[in-house]
Amino acid sequence: MPVKNSFADRQDEITAWRRDIHAHPEILFDTHRTSALVAEKLRAFGCDEVVEGVGRTGVVGVIKGKATGSGKVVGLRADMDALPIEEATGLPYASKTPGAMHACGHDGHTAMLLGAAEYLAETRNFDGTVVVIFQPAEEGGGGAKVMCDDGLMERWGVQEVYGMHNWPGQPLGSFAIRTGPFFAATDIWQMVIEGRGGHAAKPHETVDPVVCAAQIVSAAQTIAARNADPVSQLVVSVTSFETSSKAFNVIPARVTLKGTVRTLSPENRDLAESRLGAIGTGIAEAMGCKATLDYTRNYPVMVNHPEQTEFAAEVARGISGQCAEAPLVMGGEDFAFMLEERPGAYILVGNGDTAAVHHPEYNFNDEAIPAGCSWWAEIVEQRMPAA
Ligand SMILES: [Zn+2]
Ligand SMILES: [Zn+2]
């Protein structure tokens, strides 16, 4: 079963939706235009139920099969939000909003799930119920969690959930997946190091937090290099080093460090948090300063469930003749929150040889639409086969 003919036929229409969404990117929960567009299309397709405002700006559509006797309910999720990046593609349908851009391809994800919803509402060739989920705020706002907290899974009785992301560098329209931990937990932290400021020509009369913070930055590298099991994955990055002085000749009283920790296991997550605290406190004390760590657990590890992953891979193989084992990703994905609530799987669809996601020259590849839509439709038709 290759790409469904129906999606080859619908590709131009779905591409037009995608480019319209691309030209009007919206950030975090402010996906008002996109959410309205999604809801309007779902109603036009004849969905049995369309609910807006789930998890602030999320949209849910319900499509019942020809029969529903199986009692099965499958959730399909796409993300709708863009990034605060200035687009540099020069495309005719480039962002019309300065400082915002669909640089992660969520325009493509939304359009593909709409395409699948249109087909499923038309054909209804399955026994059960499909819940199409369009979420805001994947890029940092935890929109998936906000939708779950709004009762997404319970309100519509969702039993399993599936997600998809386009992947630059992966052959166009091909698939890749892995079972178990897949995308990293993305924690953020801030450490304030306090000393005593003064004249830069009289360092002996100060307690210099800059030198102290520099030691902490260096020592933080030992968490991954010396503390974590080398065959496990752990990233500790310092991304901001800011002092309270703007002058050439003043030793500041305070330095603020910011960074992120990426892990794929609860053990490494605990380890990174505790070691970061111990290194900060210990070095600061040794140098006469005081360090305070503020560590925030952000998106959890995204873990694919084995049974649903095997099924998702089987469906992918039916469409493109292959399904590769995806590499581990140290980036985050808030679909992790949905996979904590229900079993399911998340797959990558190849975007071909394009700029990477989050790059100002990135663009979703419309040629991936038939494969992506076919995967959504086959997930439904094979998971809930009609009698
Ligand atoms: Zn992204
Ligand atoms: Zn993304």
GROMACS .gro file of C-alpha atoms and ligand atoms in nm:
model
  389
    1MET     CA    1   0.000   0.000   0.000
    2PRO     CA    2   0.196   0.304  -0.125
    3VAL     CA    3   0.090   0.669  -0.088
    4LYS     CA    4  -0.288   0.693  -0.107
    5ASN     CA    5  -0.396   0.822  -0.452
    6SER     CA    6  -0.643   1.049  -0.286
    7PHE     CA    7  -0.359   1.251  -0.126
    8ALA     CA    8  -0.167   1.283  -0.451
    9ASP     CA    9  -0.491   1.434  -0.588
   10ARG     CA   10  -0.534   1.663  -0.287
   11GLN     CA   11  -0.170   1.775  -0.272
   12ASP     CA   12  -0.225   2.113  -0.445
   13GLU     CA   13  -0.512   2.201  -0.216
   14ILE     CA   14  -0.321   2.100   0.100
   15THR     CA   15  -0.013   2.289  -0.027
   16ALA     CA   16  -0.223   2.603  -0.065
   17TRP     CA   17  -0.343   2.573   0.297
   18ARG     CA   18   0.016   2.518   0.411
   19ARG     CA   19   0.145   2.826   0.232
   20ASP     CA   20  -0.138   3.041   0.364
   21ILE     CA   21  -0.053   2.931   0.720
   22HIS     CA   22   0.315   2.987   0.644
   23ALA     CA   23   0.252   3.348   0.542
   24HIS     CA   24   0.070   3.413   0.872
   25PRO     CA   25   0.286   3.266   1.150
   26GLU     CA   26   0.169   3.300   1.509
   27ILE     CA   27   0.373   3.238   1.823
   28LEU     CA   28   0.304   3.033   2.137
   29PHE     CA   29  -0.063   3.052   2.241
   30ASP     CA   30  -0.140   3.343   2.005
   31THR     CA   31  -0.246   3.111   1.723
   32HIS     CA   32  -0.582   3.288   1.686
   33ARG     CA   33  -0.592   3.309   1.306
   34THR     CA   34  -0.454   2.957   1.260
   35SER     CA   35  -0.694   2.806   1.517
   36ALA     CA   36  -0.991   2.980   1.354
   37LEU     CA   37  -0.880   2.857   1.010
   38VAL     CA   38  -0.843   2.500   1.141
   39ALA     CA   39  -1.184   2.504   1.312
   40GLU     CA   40  -1.352   2.648   1.002
   41LYS     CA   41  -1.204   2.377   0.779
   42LEU     CA   42  -1.292   2.097   1.021
   43ARG     CA   43  -1.654   2.219   1.024
   44ALA     CA   44  -1.657   2.241   0.644
   45PHE     CA   45  -1.527   1.881   0.626
   46GLY     CA   46  -1.831   1.772   0.828
   47CYS     CA   47  -1.656   1.664   1.148
   48ASP     CA   48  -1.905   1.538   1.406
   49GLU     CA   49  -1.778   1.781   1.665
   50VAL     CA   50  -1.538   2.076   1.655
   51VAL     CA   51  -1.434   2.243   1.979
   52GLU     CA   52  -1.218   2.553   2.001
   53GLY     CA   53  -1.043   2.693   2.306
   54VAL     CA   54  -0.918   2.361   2.442
   55GLY     CA   55  -0.600   2.450   2.632
   56ARG     CA   56  -0.648   2.819   2.544
   57THR     CA   57  -0.615   2.818   2.163
   58GLY     CA   58  -0.613   2.444   2.088
   59VAL     CA   59  -0.872   2.293   1.853
   60VAL     CA   60  -1.023   1.944   1.866
   61GLY     CA   61  -1.221   1.774   1.589
   62VAL     CA   62  -1.409   1.445   1.621
   63ILE     CA   63  -1.474   1.212   1.325
   64LYS     CA   64  -1.679   0.897   1.379
   65GLY     CA   65  -1.626   0.599   1.152
   66LYS     CA   66  -1.895   0.418   0.951
   67ALA     CA   67  -1.921   0.206   1.263
   68THR     CA   68  -1.812   0.283   1.618
   69GLY     CA   69  -1.887  -0.057   1.770
   70SER     CA   70  -1.519  -0.128   1.833
   71GLY     CA   71  -1.525   0.148   2.098
   72LYS     CA   72  -1.176   0.252   1.987
   73VAL     CA   73  -1.069   0.617   1.999
   74VAL     CA   74  -0.743   0.726   1.834
   75GLY     CA   75  -0.596   1.075   1.875
   76LEU     CA   76  -0.384   1.238   1.602
   77ARG     CA   77  -0.194   1.550   1.701
   78ALA     CA   78  -0.039   1.839   1.503
   79ASP     CA   79   0.122   2.159   1.632
   80MET     CA   80   0.029   2.502   1.493
   81ASP     CA   81   0.276   2.756   1.637
   82ALA     CA   82   0.568   2.940   1.476
   83LEU     CA   83   0.898   3.078   1.608
   84PRO     CA   84   1.027   3.428   1.687
   85ILE     CA   85   1.270   3.422   1.392
   86GLU     CA   86   1.304   3.670   1.103
   87GLU     CA   87   1.240   3.469   0.785
   88ALA     CA   88   1.514   3.475   0.519
   89THR     CA   89   1.373   3.239   0.255
   90GLY     CA   90   1.266   3.508   0.008
   91LEU     CA   91   0.969   3.287  -0.087
   92PRO     CA   92   0.661   3.446  -0.244
   93TYR     CA   93   0.456   3.317   0.052
   94ALA     CA   94   0.716   3.414   0.317
   95SER     CA   95   0.600   3.542   0.656
   96LYS     CA   96   0.403   3.867   0.645
   97THR     CA   97   0.467   3.911   1.019
   98PRO     CA   98   0.803   4.070   1.104
   99GLY     CA   99   0.998   3.865   1.358
  100ALA     CA  100   0.782   3.552   1.326
  101MET     CA  101   0.833   3.251   1.103
  102HIS     CA  102   0.721   2.892   1.055
  103ALA     CA  103   1.078   2.769   1.094
  104CYS     CA  104   0.989   2.427   1.238
  105GLY     CA  105   0.736   2.319   0.977
  106HIS     CA  106   0.433   2.325   1.205
  107ASP     CA  107   0.254   2.489   0.908
  108GLY     CA  108   0.313   2.161   0.722
  109HIS     CA  109   0.205   1.949   1.022
  110THR     CA  110  -0.122   2.143   1.054
  111ALA     CA  111  -0.193   2.127   0.679
  112MET     CA  112  -0.120   1.752   0.662
  113LEU     CA  113  -0.349   1.671   0.955
  114LEU     CA  114  -0.620   1.888   0.798
  115GLY     CA  115  -0.575   1.696   0.473
  116ALA     CA  116  -0.610   1.365   0.655
  117ALA     CA  117  -0.915   1.494   0.846
  118GLU     CA  118  -1.084   1.595   0.520
  119TYR     CA  119  -1.024   1.249   0.375
  120LEU     CA  120  -1.133   1.067   0.692
  121ALA     CA  121  -1.451   1.275   0.727
  122GLU     CA  122  -1.533   1.196   0.364
  123THR     CA  123  -1.459   0.823   0.362
  124ARG     CA  124  -1.512   0.717   0.727
  125ASN     CA  125  -1.377   0.378   0.636
  126PHE     CA  126  -1.304   0.268   0.992
  127ASP     CA  127  -1.473   0.130   1.301
  128GLY     CA  128  -1.416   0.373   1.586
  129THR     CA  129  -1.359   0.741   1.648
  130VAL     CA  130  -1.076   0.975   1.543
  131VAL     CA  131  -0.991   1.279   1.752
  132VAL     CA  132  -0.778   1.529   1.559
  133ILE     CA  133  -0.583   1.753   1.796
  134PHE     CA  134  -0.433   2.087   1.691
  135GLN     CA  135  -0.218   2.234   1.966
  136PRO     CA  136  -0.062   2.577   2.018
  137ALA     CA  137   0.266   2.654   2.192
  138GLU     CA  138   0.486   2.355   2.116
  139GLU     CA  139   0.789   2.585   2.095
  140GLY     CA  140   0.828   2.660   2.463
  141GLY     CA  141   0.480   2.708   2.605
  142GLY     CA  142   0.395   2.344   2.677
  143GLY     CA  143   0.070   2.367   2.479
  144ALA     CA  144   0.034   1.988   2.488
  145LYS     CA  145   0.036   1.994   2.869
  146VAL     CA  146  -0.212   2.281   2.881
  147MET     CA  147  -0.448   2.085   2.652
  148CYS     CA  148  -0.405   1.771   2.867
  149ASP     CA  149  -0.470   1.976   3.183
  150ASP     CA  150  -0.788   2.098   3.013
  151GLY     CA  151  -0.906   1.735   3.005
  152LEU     CA  152  -0.822   1.654   2.642
  153MET     CA  153  -0.779   1.277   2.692
  154GLU     CA  154  -1.076   1.229   2.926
  155ARG     CA  155  -1.326   1.457   2.750
  156TRP     CA  156  -1.296   1.267   2.422
  157GLY     CA  157  -1.196   0.929   2.564
  158VAL     CA  158  -0.869   0.920   2.371
  159GLN     CA  159  -0.703   0.578   2.410
  160GLU     CA  160  -0.390   0.621   2.198
  161VAL     CA  161  -0.213   0.924   2.048
  162TYR     CA  162   0.012   0.965   1.746
  163GLY     CA  163   0.236   1.253   1.641
  164MET     CA  164   0.459   1.339   1.346
  165HIS     CA  165   0.742   1.583   1.273
  166ASN     CA  166   0.913   1.667   0.945
  167TRP     CA  167   1.289   1.605   0.949
  168PRO     CA  168   1.540   1.793   0.732
  169GLY     CA  169   1.829   1.577   0.611
  170GLN     CA  170   1.611   1.265   0.605
  171PRO     CA  171   1.519   1.148   0.253
  172LEU     CA  172   1.201   1.317   0.130
  173GLY     CA  173   0.887   1.130   0.232
  174SER     CA  174   1.079   0.853   0.410
  175PHE     CA  175   1.003   0.759   0.770
  176ALA     CA  176   1.212   0.709   1.085
  177ILE     CA  177   1.110   0.617   1.437
  178ARG     CA  178   1.249   0.463   1.755
  179THR     CA  179   1.097   0.298   2.056
  180GLY     CA  180   1.156   0.415   2.414
  181PRO     CA  181   1.323   0.749   2.496
  182PHE     CA  182   1.340   0.953   2.173
  183PHE     CA  183   1.351   1.330   2.243
  184ALA     CA  184   1.526   1.476   2.549
  185ALA     CA  185   1.395   1.642   2.861
  186THR     CA  186   1.468   2.013   2.820
  187ASP     CA  187   1.530   2.167   3.161
  188ILE     CA  188   1.635   2.528   3.210
  189TRP     CA  189   1.838   2.679   3.490
  190GLN     CA  190   1.966   3.009   3.620
  191MET     CA  191   2.242   3.064   3.876
  192VAL     CA  192   2.309   3.392   4.049
  193ILE     CA  193   2.664   3.436   4.188
  194GLU     CA  194   2.700   3.718   4.436
  195GLY     CA  195   3.032   3.873   4.538
  196ARG     CA  196   3.132   4.226   4.633
  197GLY     CA  197   3.189   4.482   4.359
  198GLY     CA  198   3.445   4.759   4.347
  199HIS     CA  199   3.720   4.933   4.148
  200ALA     CA  200   3.871   4.708   3.883
  201ALA     CA  201   4.217   4.837   3.971
  202LYS     CA  202   4.176   4.721   4.331
  203PRO     CA  203   4.058   4.359   4.296
  204HIS     CA  204   4.192   4.276   4.644
  205GLU     CA  205   3.922   4.500   4.791
  206THR     CA  206   3.645   4.308   4.611
  207VAL     CA  207   3.512   3.954   4.593
  208ASP     CA  208   3.501   3.905   4.218
  209PRO     CA  209   3.197   3.702   4.102
  210VAL     CA  210   3.322   3.703   3.739
  211VAL     CA  211   3.624   3.485   3.815
  212CYS     CA  212   3.408   3.264   4.036
  213ALA     CA  213   3.141   3.226   3.766
  214ALA     CA  214   3.408   3.140   3.508
  215GLN     CA  215   3.523   2.851   3.730
  216ILE     CA  216   3.164   2.734   3.766
  217VAL     CA  217   3.117   2.738   3.385
  218SER     CA  218   3.429   2.524   3.343
  219ALA     CA  219   3.343   2.285   3.626
  220ALA     CA  220   2.987   2.240   3.495
  221GLN     CA  221   3.141   2.063   3.193
  222THR     CA  222   3.251   1.781   3.425
  223ILE     CA  223   2.889   1.679   3.490
  224ALA     CA  224   2.868   1.527   3.142
  225ALA     CA  225   3.240   1.444   3.113
  226ARG     CA  226   3.306   1.296   3.462
  227ASN     CA  227   2.979   1.229   3.646
  228ALA     CA  228   2.739   1.079   3.392
  229ASP     CA  229   2.780   0.727   3.256
  230PRO     CA  230   2.964   0.787   2.927
  231VAL     CA  231   2.730   0.559   2.732
  232SER     CA  232   2.429   0.763   2.843
  233GLN     CA  233   2.334   1.102   2.698
  234LEU     CA  234   2.362   1.428   2.886
  235VAL     CA  235   2.411   1.789   2.775
  236VAL     CA  236   2.481   2.077   3.013
  237SER     CA  237   2.507   2.407   2.825
  238VAL     CA  238   2.572   2.753   2.964
  239THR     CA  239   2.403   2.994   2.725
  240SER     CA  240   2.417   3.329   2.903
  241PHE     CA  241   2.682   3.499   3.124
  242GLU     CA  242   2.575   3.843   3.237
  243THR     CA  243   2.734   4.071   3.494
  244SER     CA  244   2.575   4.358   3.684
  245SER     CA  245   2.843   4.598   3.555
  246LYS     CA  246   2.850   4.762   3.213
  247ALA     CA  247   3.180   4.944   3.271
  248PHE     CA  248   3.539   4.859   3.174
  249ASN     CA  249   3.670   4.948   3.517
  250VAL     CA  250   3.416   4.813   3.763
  251ILE     CA  251   3.415   4.467   3.916
  252PRO     CA  252   3.046   4.377   3.940
  253ALA     CA  253   2.870   4.260   4.251
  254ARG     CA  254   2.678   3.989   4.068
  255VAL     CA  255   2.689   3.747   3.775
  256THR     CA  256   2.386   3.563   3.635
  257LEU     CA  257   2.441   3.242   3.441
  258LYS     CA  258   2.169   3.076   3.235
  259GLY     CA  259   2.163   2.746   3.057
  260THR     CA  260   1.986   2.425   2.965
  261VAL     CA  261   2.020   2.059   3.058
  262ARG     CA  262   1.918   1.783   2.813
  263THR     CA  263   1.874   1.426   2.935
  264LEU     CA  264   1.711   1.102   2.824
  265SER     CA  265   1.678   0.934   3.166
  266PRO     CA  266   1.543   1.032   3.508
  267GLU     CA  267   1.880   0.934   3.662
  268ASN     CA  268   2.076   1.182   3.451
  269ARG     CA  269   1.814   1.448   3.509
  270ASP     CA  270   1.851   1.414   3.889
  271LEU     CA  271   2.229   1.393   3.855
  272ALA     CA  272   2.256   1.712   3.650
  273GLU     CA  273   2.038   1.911   3.886
  274SER     CA  274   2.218   1.799   4.200
  275ARG     CA  275   2.571   1.831   4.057
  276LEU     CA  276   2.501   2.178   3.916
  277GLY     CA  277   2.386   2.288   4.260
  278ALA     CA  278   2.686   2.130   4.436
  279ILE     CA  279   2.939   2.276   4.191
  280GLY     CA  280   2.785   2.623   4.219
  281THR     CA  281   2.765   2.623   4.597
  282GLY     CA  282   3.107   2.462   4.649
  283ILE     CA  283   3.306   2.683   4.412
  284ALA     CA  284   3.127   2.997   4.528
  285GLU     CA  285   3.205   2.915   4.891
  286ALA     CA  286   3.569   2.845   4.813
  287MET     CA  287   3.598   3.184   4.646
  288GLY     CA  288   3.405   3.384   4.905
  289CYS     CA  289   3.093   3.424   4.691
  290LYS     CA  290   2.740   3.291   4.720
  291ALA     CA  291   2.564   3.098   4.443
  292THR     CA  292   2.192   3.030   4.417
  293LEU     CA  293   2.058   2.783   4.162
  294ASP     CA  294   1.708   2.804   4.022
  295TYR     CA  295   1.644   2.482   3.826
  296THR     CA  296   1.320   2.434   3.629
  297ARG     CA  297   1.208   2.097   3.497
  298ASN     CA  298   1.062   2.180   3.159
  299TYR     CA  299   0.947   1.927   2.893
  300PRO     CA  300   0.995   1.565   3.006
  301VAL     CA  301   1.169   1.295   2.800
  302MET     CA  302   0.947   1.194   2.509
  303VAL     CA  303   0.910   0.817   2.527
  304ASN     CA  304   0.757   0.617   2.241
  305HIS     CA  305   0.554   0.314   2.355
  306PRO     CA  306   0.678  -0.017   2.206
  307GLU     CA  307   0.352  -0.163   2.071
  308GLN     CA  308   0.231   0.161   1.909
  309THR     CA  309   0.582   0.229   1.773
  310GLU     CA  310   0.594  -0.109   1.602
  311PHE     CA  311   0.248  -0.047   1.456
  312ALA     CA  312   0.345   0.305   1.340
  313ALA     CA  313   0.659   0.168   1.173
  314GLU     CA  314   0.458  -0.106   1.000
  315VAL     CA  315   0.219   0.157   0.860
  316ALA     CA  316   0.517   0.367   0.744
  317ARG     CA  317   0.675   0.068   0.569
  318GLY     CA  318   0.349   0.011   0.385
  319ILE     CA  319   0.363   0.366   0.250
  320SER     CA  320   0.727   0.423   0.161
  321GLY     CA  321   0.867   0.070   0.167
  322GLN     CA  322   1.094   0.147   0.461
  323CYS     CA  323   1.109   0.284   0.813
  324ALA     CA  324   1.456   0.363   0.949
  325GLU     CA  325   1.561   0.363   1.312
  326ALA     CA  326   1.568   0.731   1.406
  327PRO     CA  327   1.863   0.870   1.603
  328LEU     CA  328   1.819   0.998   1.958
  329VAL     CA  329   1.740   1.371   1.960
  330MET     CA  330   1.866   1.601   2.238
  331GLY     CA  331   1.606   1.860   2.138
  332GLY     CA  332   1.270   1.858   2.315
  333GLU     CA  333   0.914   1.787   2.202
  334ASP     CA  334   0.612   1.862   2.416
  335PHE     CA  335   0.418   1.571   2.265
  336ALA     CA  336   0.603   1.405   2.557
  337PHE     CA  337   0.318   1.524   2.783
  338MET     CA  338   0.059   1.344   2.570
  339LEU     CA  339   0.268   1.026   2.566
  340GLU     CA  340   0.280   1.044   2.946
  341GLU     CA  341  -0.101   1.035   2.952
  342ARG     CA  342  -0.169   0.777   2.682
  343PRO     CA  343   0.029   0.513   2.490
  344GLY     CA  344   0.130   0.620   2.143
  345ALA     CA  345   0.412   0.696   1.904
  346TYR     CA  346   0.582   0.986   1.729
  347ILE     CA  347   0.739   0.949   1.386
  348LEU     CA  348   0.970   1.157   1.166
  349VAL     CA  349   0.887   1.216   0.799
  350GLY     CA  350   1.176   1.319   0.572
  351ASN     CA  351   1.187   1.682   0.457
  352GLY     CA  352   1.473   1.609   0.214
  353ASP     CA  353   1.790   1.811   0.179
  354THR     CA  354   1.673   2.143   0.328
  355ALA     CA  355   1.794   2.393   0.588
  356ALA     CA  356   1.758   2.266   0.944
  357VAL     CA  357   1.453   2.345   1.155
  358HIS     CA  358   1.480   2.676   1.347
  359HIS     CA  359   1.701   2.819   1.068
  360PRO     CA  360   1.584   3.141   0.893
  361GLU     CA  361   1.611   2.968   0.555
  362TYR     CA  362   1.419   2.657   0.653
  363ASN     CA  363   1.099   2.568   0.466
  364PHE     CA  364   0.862   2.274   0.498
  365ASN     CA  365   0.876   2.057   0.186
  366ASP     CA  366   0.530   2.028   0.030
  367GLU     CA  367   0.641   1.714  -0.154
  368ALA     CA  368   0.625   1.532   0.183
  369ILE     CA  369   0.248   1.594   0.204
  370PRO     CA  370   0.125   1.274   0.031
  371ALA     CA  371   0.343   1.052   0.252
  372GLY     CA  372   0.253   1.238   0.573
  373CYS     CA  373  -0.121   1.243   0.504
  374SER     CA  374  -0.118   0.877   0.400
  375TRP     CA  375   0.047   0.784   0.729
  376TRP     CA  376  -0.224   0.961   0.929
  377ALA     CA  377  -0.504   0.801   0.729
  378GLU     CA  378  -0.351   0.451   0.741
  379ILE     CA  379  -0.296   0.477   1.117
  380VAL     CA  380  -0.671   0.522   1.153
  381GLU     CA  381  -0.784   0.268   0.893
  382GLN     CA  382  -0.545  -0.003   1.013
  383ARG     CA  383  -0.582   0.058   1.387
  384MET     CA  384  -0.961   0.058   1.367
  385PRO     CA  385  -1.037  -0.158   1.060
  386ALA     CA  386  -1.390  -0.145   0.924
  387ALA     CA  387  -1.571  -0.480   0.927
  388ZN      ZN  388   1.089   2.348   1.673
  389ZN      ZN  389   0.874   2.145   1.573
   0.00000   0.00000   0.00000
